[in-house]
PDB file of C-alpha atoms and ligand atoms in Angstrom:
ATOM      1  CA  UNK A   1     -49.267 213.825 -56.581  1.00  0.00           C
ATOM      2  CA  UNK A   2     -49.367 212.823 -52.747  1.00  0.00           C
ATOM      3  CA  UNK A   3     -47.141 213.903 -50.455  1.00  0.00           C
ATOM      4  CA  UNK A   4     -44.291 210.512 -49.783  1.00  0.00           C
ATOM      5  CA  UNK A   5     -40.893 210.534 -49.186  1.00  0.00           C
ATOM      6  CA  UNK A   6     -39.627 207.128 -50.790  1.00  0.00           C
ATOM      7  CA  UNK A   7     -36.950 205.020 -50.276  1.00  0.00           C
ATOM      8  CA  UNK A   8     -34.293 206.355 -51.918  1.00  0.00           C
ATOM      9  CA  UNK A   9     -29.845 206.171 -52.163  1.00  0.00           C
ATOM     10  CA  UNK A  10     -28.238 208.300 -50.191  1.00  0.00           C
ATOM     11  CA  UNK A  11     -24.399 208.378 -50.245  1.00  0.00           C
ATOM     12  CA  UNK A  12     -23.952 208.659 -46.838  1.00  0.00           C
ATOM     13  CA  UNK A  13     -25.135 205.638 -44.787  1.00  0.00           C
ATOM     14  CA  UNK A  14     -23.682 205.677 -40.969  1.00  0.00           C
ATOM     15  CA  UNK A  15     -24.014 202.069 -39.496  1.00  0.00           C
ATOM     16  CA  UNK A  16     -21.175 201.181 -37.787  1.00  0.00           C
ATOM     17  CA  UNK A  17     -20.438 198.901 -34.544  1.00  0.00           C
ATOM     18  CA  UNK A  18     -18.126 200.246 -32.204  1.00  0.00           C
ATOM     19  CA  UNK A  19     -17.292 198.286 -29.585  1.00  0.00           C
ATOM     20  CA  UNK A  20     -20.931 195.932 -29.573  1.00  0.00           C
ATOM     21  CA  UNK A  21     -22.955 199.532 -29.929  1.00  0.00           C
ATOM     22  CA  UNK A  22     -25.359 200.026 -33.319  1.00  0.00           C
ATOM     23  CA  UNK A  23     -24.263 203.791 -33.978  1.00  0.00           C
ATOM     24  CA  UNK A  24     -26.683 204.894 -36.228  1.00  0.00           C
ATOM     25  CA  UNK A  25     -26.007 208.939 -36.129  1.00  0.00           C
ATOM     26  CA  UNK A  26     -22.426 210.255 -34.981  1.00  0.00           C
ATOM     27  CA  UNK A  27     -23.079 213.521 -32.858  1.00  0.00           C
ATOM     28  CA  UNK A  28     -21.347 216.236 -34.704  1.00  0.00           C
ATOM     29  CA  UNK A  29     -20.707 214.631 -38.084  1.00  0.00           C
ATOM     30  CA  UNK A  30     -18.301 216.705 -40.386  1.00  0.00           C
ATOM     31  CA  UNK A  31     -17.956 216.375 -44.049  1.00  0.00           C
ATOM     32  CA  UNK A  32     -15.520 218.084 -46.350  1.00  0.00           C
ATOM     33  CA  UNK A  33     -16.529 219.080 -49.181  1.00  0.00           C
ATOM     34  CA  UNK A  34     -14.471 219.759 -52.705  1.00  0.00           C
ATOM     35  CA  UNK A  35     -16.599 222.081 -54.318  1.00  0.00           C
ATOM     36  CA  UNK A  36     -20.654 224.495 -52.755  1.00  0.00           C
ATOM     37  CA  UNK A  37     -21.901 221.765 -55.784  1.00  0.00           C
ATOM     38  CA  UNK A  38     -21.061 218.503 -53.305  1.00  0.00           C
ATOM     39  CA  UNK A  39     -22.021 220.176 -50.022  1.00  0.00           C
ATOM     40  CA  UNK A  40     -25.217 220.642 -51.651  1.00  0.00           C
ATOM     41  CA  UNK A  41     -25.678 217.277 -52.361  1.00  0.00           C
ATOM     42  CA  UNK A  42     -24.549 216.168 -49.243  1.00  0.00           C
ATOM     43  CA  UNK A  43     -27.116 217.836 -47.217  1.00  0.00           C
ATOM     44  CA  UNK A  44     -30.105 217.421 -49.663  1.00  0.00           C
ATOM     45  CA  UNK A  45     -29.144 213.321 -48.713  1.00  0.00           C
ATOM     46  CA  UNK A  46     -29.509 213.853 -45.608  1.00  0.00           C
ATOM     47  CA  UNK A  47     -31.987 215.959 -45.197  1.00  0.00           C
ATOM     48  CA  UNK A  48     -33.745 213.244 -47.088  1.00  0.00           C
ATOM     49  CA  UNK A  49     -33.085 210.674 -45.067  1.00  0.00           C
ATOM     50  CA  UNK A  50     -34.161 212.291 -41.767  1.00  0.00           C
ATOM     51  CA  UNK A  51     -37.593 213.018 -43.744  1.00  0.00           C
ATOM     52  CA  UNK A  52     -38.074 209.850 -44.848  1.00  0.00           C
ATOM     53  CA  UNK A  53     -41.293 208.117 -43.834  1.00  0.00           C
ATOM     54  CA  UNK A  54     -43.026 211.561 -42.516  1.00  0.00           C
ATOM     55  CA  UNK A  55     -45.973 212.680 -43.648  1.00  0.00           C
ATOM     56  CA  UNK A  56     -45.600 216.586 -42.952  1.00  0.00           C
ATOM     57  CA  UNK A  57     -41.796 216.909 -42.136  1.00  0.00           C
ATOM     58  CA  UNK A  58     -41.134 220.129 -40.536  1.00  0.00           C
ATOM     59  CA  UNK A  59     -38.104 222.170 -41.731  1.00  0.00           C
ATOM     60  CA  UNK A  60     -36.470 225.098 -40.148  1.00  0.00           C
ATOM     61  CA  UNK A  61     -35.948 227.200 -42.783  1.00  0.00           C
ATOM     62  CA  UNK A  62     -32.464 229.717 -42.912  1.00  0.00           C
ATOM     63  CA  UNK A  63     -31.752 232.409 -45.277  1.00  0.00           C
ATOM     64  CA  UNK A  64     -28.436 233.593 -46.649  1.00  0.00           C
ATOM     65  CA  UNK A  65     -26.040 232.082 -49.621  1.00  0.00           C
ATOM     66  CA  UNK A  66     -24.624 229.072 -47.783  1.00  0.00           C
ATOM     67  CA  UNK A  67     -28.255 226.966 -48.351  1.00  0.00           C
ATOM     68  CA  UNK A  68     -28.662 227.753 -51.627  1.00  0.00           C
ATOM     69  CA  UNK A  69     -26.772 224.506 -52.988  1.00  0.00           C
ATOM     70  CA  UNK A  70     -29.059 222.820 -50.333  1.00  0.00           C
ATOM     71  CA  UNK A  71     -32.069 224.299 -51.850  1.00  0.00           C
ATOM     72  CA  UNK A  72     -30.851 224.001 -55.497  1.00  0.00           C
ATOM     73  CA  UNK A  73     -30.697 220.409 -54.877  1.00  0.00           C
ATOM     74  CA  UNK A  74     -33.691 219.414 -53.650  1.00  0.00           C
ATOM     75  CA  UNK A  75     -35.641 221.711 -56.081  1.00  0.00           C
ATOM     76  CA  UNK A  76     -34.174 219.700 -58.763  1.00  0.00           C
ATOM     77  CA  UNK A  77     -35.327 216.443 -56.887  1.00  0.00           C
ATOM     78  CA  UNK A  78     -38.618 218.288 -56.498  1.00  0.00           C
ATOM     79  CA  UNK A  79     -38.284 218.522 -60.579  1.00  0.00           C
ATOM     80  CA  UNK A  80     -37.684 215.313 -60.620  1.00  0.00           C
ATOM     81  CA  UNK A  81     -40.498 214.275 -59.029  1.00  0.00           C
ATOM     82  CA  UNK A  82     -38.123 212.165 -56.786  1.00  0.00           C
ATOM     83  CA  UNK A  83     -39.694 214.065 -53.473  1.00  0.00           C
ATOM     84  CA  UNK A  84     -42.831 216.382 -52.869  1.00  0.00           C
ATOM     85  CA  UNK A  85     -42.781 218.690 -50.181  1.00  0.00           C
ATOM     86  CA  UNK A  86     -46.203 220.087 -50.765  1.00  0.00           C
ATOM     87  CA  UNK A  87     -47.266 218.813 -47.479  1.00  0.00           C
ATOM     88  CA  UNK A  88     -44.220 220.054 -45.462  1.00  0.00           C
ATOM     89  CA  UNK A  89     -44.302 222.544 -43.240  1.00  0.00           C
ATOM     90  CA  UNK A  90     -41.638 224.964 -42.862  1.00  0.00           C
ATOM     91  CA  UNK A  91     -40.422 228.164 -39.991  1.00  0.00           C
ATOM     92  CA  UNK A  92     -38.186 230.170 -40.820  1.00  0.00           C
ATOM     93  CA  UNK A  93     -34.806 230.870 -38.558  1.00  0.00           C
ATOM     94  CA  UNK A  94     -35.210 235.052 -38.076  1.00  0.00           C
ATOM     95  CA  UNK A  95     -36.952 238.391 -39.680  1.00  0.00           C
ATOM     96  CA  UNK A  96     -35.697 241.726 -39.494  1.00  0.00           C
ATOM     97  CA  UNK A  97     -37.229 244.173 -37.204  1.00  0.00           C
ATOM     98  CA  UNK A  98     -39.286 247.332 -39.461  1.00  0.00           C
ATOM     99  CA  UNK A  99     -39.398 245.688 -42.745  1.00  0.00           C
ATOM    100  CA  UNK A 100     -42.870 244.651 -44.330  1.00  0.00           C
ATOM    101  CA  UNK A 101     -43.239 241.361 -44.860  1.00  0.00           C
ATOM    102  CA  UNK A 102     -44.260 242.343 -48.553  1.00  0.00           C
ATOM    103  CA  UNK A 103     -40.647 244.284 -48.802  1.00  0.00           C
ATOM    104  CA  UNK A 104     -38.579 241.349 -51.685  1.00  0.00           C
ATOM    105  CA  UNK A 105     -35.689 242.316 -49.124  1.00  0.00           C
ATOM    106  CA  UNK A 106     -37.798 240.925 -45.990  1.00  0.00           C
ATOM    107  CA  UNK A 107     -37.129 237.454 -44.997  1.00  0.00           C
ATOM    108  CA  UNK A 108     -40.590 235.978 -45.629  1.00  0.00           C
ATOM    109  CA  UNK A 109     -39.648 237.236 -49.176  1.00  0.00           C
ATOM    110  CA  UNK A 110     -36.359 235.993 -49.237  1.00  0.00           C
ATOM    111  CA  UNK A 111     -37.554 232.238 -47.913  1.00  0.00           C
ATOM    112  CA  UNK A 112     -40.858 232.557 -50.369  1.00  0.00           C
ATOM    113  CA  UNK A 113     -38.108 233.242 -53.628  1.00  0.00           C
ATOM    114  CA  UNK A 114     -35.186 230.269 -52.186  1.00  0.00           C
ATOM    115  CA  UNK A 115     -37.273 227.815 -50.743  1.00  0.00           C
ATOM    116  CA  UNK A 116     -40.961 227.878 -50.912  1.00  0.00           C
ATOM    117  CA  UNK A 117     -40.977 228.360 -54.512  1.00  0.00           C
ATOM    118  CA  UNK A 118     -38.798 226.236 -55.555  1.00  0.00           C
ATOM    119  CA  UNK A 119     -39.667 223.502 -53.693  1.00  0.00           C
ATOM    120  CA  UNK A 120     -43.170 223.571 -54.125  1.00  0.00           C
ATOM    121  CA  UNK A 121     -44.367 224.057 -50.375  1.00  0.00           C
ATOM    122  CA  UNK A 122     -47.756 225.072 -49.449  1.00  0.00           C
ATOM    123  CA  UNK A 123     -47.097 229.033 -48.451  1.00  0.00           C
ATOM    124  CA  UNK A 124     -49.622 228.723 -45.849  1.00  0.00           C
ATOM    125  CA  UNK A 125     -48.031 226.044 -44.366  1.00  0.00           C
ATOM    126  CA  UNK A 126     -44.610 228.254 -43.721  1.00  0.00           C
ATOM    127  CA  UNK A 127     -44.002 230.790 -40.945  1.00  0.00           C
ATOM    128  CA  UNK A 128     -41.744 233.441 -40.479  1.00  0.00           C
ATOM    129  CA  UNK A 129     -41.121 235.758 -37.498  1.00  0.00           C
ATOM    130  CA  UNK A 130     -42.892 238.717 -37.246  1.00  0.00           C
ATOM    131  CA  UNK A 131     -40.827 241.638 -36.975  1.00  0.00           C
ATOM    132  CA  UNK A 132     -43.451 244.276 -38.619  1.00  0.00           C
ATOM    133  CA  UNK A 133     -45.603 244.156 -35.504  1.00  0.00           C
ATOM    134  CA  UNK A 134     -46.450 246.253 -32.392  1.00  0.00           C
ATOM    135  CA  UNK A 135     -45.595 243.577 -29.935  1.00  0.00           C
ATOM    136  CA  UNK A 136     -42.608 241.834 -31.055  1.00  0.00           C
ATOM    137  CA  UNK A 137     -42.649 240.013 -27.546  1.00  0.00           C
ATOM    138  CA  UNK A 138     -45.843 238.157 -28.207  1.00  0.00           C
ATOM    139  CA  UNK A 139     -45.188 237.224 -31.876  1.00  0.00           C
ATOM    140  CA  UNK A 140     -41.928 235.771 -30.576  1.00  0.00           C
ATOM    141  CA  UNK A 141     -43.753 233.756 -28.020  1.00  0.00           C
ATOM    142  CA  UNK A 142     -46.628 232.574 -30.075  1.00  0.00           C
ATOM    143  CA  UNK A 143     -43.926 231.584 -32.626  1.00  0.00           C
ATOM    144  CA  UNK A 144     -42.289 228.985 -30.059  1.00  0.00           C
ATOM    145  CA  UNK A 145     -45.628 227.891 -29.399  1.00  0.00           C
ATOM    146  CA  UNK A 146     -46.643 227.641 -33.150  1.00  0.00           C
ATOM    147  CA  UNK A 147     -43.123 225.323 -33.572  1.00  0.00           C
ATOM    148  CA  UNK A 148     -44.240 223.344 -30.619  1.00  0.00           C
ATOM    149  CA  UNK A 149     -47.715 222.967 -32.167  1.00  0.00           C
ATOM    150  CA  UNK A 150     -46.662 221.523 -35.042  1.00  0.00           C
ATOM    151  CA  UNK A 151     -44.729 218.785 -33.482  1.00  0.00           C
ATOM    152  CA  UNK A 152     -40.897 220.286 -33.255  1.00  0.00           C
ATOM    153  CA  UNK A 153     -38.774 220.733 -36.134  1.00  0.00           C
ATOM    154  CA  UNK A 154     -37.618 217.807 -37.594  1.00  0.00           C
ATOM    155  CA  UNK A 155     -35.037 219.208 -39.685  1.00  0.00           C
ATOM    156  CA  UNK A 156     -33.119 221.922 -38.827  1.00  0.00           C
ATOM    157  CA  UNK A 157     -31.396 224.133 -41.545  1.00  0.00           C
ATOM    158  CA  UNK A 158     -28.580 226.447 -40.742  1.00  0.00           C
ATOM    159  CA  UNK A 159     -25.582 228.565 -42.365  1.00  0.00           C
ATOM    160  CA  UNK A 160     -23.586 230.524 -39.905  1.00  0.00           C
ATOM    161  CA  UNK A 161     -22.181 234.097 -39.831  1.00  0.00           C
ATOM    162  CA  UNK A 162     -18.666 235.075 -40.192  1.00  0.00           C
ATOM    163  CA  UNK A 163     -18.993 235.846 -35.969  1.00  0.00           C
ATOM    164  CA  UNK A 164     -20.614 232.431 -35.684  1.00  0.00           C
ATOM    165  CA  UNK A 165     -24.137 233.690 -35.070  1.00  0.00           C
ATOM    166  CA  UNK A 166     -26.855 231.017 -36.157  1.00  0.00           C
ATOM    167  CA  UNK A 167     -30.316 232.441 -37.167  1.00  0.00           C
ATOM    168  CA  UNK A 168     -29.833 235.743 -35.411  1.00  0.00           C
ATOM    169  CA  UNK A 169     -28.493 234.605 -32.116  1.00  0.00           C
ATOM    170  CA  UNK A 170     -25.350 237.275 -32.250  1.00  0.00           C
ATOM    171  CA  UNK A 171     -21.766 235.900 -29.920  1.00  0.00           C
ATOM    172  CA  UNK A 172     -22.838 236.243 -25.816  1.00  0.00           C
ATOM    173  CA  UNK A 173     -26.388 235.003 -27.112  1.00  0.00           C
ATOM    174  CA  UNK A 174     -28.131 232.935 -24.381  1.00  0.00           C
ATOM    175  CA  UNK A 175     -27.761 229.054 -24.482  1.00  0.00           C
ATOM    176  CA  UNK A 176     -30.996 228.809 -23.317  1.00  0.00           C
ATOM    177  CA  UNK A 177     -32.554 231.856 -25.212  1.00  0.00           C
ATOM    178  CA  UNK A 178     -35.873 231.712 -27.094  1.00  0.00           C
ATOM    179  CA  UNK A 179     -37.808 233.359 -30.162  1.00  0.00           C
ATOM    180  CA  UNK A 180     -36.831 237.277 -29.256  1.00  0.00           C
ATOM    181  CA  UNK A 181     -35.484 240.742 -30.389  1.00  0.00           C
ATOM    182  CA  UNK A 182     -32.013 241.037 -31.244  1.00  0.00           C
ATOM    183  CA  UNK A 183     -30.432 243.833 -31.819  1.00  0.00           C
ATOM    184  CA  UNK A 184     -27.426 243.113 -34.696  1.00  0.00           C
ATOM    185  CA  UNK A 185     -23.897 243.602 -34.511  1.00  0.00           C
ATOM    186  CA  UNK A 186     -22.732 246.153 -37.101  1.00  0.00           C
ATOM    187  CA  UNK A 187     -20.276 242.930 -38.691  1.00  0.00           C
ATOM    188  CA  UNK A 188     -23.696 241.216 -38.855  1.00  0.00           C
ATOM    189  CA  UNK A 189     -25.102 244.460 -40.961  1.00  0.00           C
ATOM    190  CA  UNK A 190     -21.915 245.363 -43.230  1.00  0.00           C
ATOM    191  CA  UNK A 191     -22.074 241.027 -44.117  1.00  0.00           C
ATOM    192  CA  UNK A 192     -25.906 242.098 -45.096  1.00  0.00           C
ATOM    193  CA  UNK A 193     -24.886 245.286 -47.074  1.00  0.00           C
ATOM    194  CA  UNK A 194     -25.080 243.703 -49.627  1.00  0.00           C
ATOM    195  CA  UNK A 195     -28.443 243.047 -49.784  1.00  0.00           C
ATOM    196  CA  UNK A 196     -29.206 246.805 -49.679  1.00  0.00           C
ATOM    197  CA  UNK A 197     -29.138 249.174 -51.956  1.00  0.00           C
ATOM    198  CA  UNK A 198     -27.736 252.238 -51.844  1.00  0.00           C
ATOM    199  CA  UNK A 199     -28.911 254.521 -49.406  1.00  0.00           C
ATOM    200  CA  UNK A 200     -31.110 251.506 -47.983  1.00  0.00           C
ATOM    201  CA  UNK A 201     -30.248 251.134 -44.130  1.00  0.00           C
ATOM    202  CA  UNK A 202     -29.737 247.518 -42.857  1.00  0.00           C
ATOM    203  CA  UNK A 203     -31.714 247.085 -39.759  1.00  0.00           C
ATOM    204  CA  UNK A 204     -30.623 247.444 -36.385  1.00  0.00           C
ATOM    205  CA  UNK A 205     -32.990 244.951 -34.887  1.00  0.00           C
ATOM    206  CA  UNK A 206     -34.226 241.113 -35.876  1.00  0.00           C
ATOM    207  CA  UNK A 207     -36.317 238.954 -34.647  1.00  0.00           C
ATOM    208  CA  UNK A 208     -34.762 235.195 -34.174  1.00  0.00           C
ATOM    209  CA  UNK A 209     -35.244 231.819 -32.935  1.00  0.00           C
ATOM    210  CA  UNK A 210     -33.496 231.447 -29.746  1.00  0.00           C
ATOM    211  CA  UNK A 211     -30.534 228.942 -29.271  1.00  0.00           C
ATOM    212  CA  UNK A 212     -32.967 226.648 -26.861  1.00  0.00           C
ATOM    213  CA  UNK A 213     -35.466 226.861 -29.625  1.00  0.00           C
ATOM    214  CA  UNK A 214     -32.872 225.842 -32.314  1.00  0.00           C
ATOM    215  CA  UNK A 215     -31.627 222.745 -30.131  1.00  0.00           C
ATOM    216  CA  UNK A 216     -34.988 221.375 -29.527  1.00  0.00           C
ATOM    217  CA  UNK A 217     -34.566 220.679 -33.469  1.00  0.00           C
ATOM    218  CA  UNK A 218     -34.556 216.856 -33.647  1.00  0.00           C
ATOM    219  CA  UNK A 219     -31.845 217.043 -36.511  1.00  0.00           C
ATOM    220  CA  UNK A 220     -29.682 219.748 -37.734  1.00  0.00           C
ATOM    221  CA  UNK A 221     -27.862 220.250 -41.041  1.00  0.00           C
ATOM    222  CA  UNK A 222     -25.363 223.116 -41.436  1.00  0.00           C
ATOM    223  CA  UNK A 223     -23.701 224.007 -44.136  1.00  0.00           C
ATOM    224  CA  UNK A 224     -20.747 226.645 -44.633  1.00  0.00           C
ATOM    225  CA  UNK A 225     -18.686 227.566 -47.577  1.00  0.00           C
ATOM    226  CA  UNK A 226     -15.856 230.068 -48.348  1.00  0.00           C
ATOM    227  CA  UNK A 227     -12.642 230.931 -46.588  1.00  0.00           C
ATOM    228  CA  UNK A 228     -14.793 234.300 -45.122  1.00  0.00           C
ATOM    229  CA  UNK A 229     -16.226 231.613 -42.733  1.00  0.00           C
ATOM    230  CA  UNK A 230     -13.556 229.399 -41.961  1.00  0.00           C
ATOM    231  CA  UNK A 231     -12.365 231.174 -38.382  1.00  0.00           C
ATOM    232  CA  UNK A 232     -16.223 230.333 -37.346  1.00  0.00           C
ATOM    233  CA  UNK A 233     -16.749 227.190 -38.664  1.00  0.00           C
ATOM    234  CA  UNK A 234     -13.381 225.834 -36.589  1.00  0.00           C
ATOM    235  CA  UNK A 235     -14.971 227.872 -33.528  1.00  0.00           C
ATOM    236  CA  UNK A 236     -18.205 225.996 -34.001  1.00  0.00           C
ATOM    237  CA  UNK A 237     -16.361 222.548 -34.445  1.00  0.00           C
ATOM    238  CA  UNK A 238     -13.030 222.712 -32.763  1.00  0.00           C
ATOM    239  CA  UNK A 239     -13.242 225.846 -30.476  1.00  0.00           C
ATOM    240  CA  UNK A 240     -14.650 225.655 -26.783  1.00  0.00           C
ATOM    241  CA  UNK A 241     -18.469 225.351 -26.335  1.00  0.00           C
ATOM    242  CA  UNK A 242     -18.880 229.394 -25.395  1.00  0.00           C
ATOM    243  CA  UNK A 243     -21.634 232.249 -26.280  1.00  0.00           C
ATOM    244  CA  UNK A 244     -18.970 233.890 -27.968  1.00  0.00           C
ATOM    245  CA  UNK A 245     -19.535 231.358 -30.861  1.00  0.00           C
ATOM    246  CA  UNK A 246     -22.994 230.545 -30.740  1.00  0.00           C
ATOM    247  CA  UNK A 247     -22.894 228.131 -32.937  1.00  0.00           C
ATOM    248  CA  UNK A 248     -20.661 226.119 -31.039  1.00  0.00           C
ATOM    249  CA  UNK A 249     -23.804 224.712 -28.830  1.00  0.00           C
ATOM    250  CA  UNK A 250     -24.455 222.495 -31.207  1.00  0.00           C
ATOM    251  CA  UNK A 251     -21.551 220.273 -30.336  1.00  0.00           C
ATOM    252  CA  UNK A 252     -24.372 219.330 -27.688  1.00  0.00           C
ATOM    253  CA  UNK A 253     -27.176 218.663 -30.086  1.00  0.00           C
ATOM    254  CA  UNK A 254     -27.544 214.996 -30.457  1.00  0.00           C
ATOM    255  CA  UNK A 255     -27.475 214.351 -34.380  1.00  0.00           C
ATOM    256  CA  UNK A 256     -26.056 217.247 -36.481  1.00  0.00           C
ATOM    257  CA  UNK A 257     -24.263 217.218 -39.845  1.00  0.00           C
ATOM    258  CA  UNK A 258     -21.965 219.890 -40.690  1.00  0.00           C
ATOM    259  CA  UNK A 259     -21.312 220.240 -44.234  1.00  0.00           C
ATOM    260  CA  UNK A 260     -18.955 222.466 -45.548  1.00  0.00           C
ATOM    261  CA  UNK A 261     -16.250 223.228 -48.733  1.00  0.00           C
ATOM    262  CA  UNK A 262     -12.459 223.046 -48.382  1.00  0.00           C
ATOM    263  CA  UNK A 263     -12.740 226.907 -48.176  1.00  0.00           C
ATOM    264  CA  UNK A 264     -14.391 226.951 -45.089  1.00  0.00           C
ATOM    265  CA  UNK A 265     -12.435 223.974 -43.877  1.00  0.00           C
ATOM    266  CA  UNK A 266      -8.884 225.996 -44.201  1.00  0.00           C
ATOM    267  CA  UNK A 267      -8.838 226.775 -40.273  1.00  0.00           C
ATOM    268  CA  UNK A 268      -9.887 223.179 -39.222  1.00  0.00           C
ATOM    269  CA  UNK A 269      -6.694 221.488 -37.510  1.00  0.00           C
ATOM    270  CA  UNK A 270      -8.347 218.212 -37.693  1.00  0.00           C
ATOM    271  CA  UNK A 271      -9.375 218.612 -40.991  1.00  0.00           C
ATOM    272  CA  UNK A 272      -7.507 214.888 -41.654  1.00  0.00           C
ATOM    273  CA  UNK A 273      -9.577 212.978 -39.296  1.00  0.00           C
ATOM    274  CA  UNK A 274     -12.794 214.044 -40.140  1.00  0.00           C
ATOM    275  CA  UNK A 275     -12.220 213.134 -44.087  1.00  0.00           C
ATOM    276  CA  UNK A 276     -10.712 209.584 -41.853  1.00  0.00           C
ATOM    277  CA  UNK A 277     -13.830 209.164 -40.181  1.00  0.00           C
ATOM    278  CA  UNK A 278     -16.155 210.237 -43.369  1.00  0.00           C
ATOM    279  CA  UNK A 279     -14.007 207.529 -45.409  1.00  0.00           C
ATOM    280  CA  UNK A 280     -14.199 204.522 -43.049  1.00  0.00           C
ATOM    281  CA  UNK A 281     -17.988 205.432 -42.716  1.00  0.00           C
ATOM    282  CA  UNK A 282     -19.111 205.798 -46.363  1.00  0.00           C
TER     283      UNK A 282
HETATM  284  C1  LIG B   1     -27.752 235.894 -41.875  1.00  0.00           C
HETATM  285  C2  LIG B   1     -28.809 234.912 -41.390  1.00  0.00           C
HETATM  286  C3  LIG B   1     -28.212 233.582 -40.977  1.00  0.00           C
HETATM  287  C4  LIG B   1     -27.220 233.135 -42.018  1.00  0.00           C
HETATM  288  C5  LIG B   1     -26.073 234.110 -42.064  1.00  0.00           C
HETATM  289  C6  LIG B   1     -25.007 233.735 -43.083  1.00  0.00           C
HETATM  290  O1  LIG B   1     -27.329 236.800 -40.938  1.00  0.00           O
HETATM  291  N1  LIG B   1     -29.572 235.424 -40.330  1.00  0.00           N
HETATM  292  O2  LIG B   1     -29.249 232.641 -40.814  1.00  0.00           O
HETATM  293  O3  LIG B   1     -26.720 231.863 -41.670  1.00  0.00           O
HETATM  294  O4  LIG B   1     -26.581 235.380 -42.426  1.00  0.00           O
HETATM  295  O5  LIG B   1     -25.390 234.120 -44.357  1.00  0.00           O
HETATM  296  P1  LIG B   1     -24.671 233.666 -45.672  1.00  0.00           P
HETATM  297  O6  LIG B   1     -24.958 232.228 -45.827  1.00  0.00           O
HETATM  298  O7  LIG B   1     -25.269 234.492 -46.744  1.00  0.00           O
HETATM  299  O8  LIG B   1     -23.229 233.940 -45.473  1.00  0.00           O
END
């Protein structure tokens, strides 16, 4: 089958005048979610529509739980034969630092089981950091330089940690950092415990798209469920743009959709105008 992106639904379509002025994409759009089933949805629409009409969309790819719904839900559309993302080209968000790209707990791993798979990408066509190299530096900078090679990111995915790190980038993370070691904050390795077995260490280190490397994405979808990440996801959204929560930059990035369950909505204190603005726009 060749690789299109057709026409399709969405249920989300922003058109509104305001004041004489086409706004077609809201900055930092947020939608409330009742149930991880709806955000999934949700983003798979949009994600969608900022693909359509490209012929080898480029996704940033994250790991973690929160994207799964995402993932589930275009894999079914893959199914479906609704989309085909054979010619897509995907790099992923971070790596860890000493683990084989072979090792299932790896993040090439991890993105080959979620995404790849499922969706039927090429796996030549997806990168991942190296972090199972000599020189980490110049992996890290040939990875920027792959991303610009291939034209920019169009679409952006991203979950966030409970201390509001996106990809990697851990709180006092440069605004204007790129592709690099991190080292990981030891709340960033108990949240990835789990992962681990027993008696496996979590990595210290990780290799991770910088924050200027994330915002050079031309569209960004986040998504966030459960009350564990509610105190971030109102730092991201409500909080003051600071490196504390790194994943507040993006209330700078010109088109991003945050998607997220009640859960993770708990701490939002305008939770009632954003479900007013998603109403009088749907
Ligand atoms: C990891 C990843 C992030 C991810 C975060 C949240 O640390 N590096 O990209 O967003 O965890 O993961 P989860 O969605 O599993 O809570």
């Amino acid at each position: 089958m060749p690789c299109s992106f057709p026409r399709r639904n969405v249920h989300f379509e922003f058109n509104m005048n305001i004041f004489g002025c086409a706004v077609k994409e809201p900055v930092m759009e947020v939608v409330i979610c009742s149930d991880e089933q709806q955000v999934g949805q949700v983003a798979a629409n949009r994600v969608l529509r900022w693909v359509e009409g490209l012929a080898t969309p480029v996704l940033g790819l994250a790991t973690g739980s929160s994207p799964l719904a995402l993932y589930n839900e275009l894999a079914r559309r893959v199914e479906e034969g609704e989309i085909d993302f054979s010619c897509g080209i995907g790099f992923a968000l971070d790596e860890y630092v000493g683990i084989d790209p072979e090792n299932p707990l790896s993040y090439r791993q991890t993105i080959l089981r979620t995404v790849v798979e499922p969706l039927r990408m090429d796996p030549t066509r997806v990168r991942v950091p190296n972090g199972f190299t000599p020189d980490l530096a110049a992996a890290a900078l040939e990875y920027d330089r792959a991303i610009a090679a291939a034209g920019g990111v169009d679409v952006q995915v991203l979950g966030i940690g409970s201390n509001g790190h996106i990809g990697f980038n851990e709180p006092t993370s440069s605004f204007a950092s790129r592709t690099r070691v991190k080292t990981l904050t030891e709340q960033t390795r108990a949240d990835n415990a789990r992962f681990f077995g027993e008696g496996e260490r979590v990595p210290t280190h990780c290799v991770t798209q910088g924050l200027g490397t994330i915002m050079e994405a031309r569209h960004v979808v986040m998504v966030a469920t459960g009350r564990h990440k509610a105190r971030a996801v109102t730092a991201m959204i409500e909080g003051p743009v600071a490196a504390v929560c790194p994943a507040s930059i993006l209330q700078f990035h010109p088109s991003v959709l945050v998607v997220v369950d009640e859960a993770a909505a708990t701490g939002l204190n305008h939770a009632d105008y954003f479900r007013h603005v998603a109403d009088i726009l749907i």
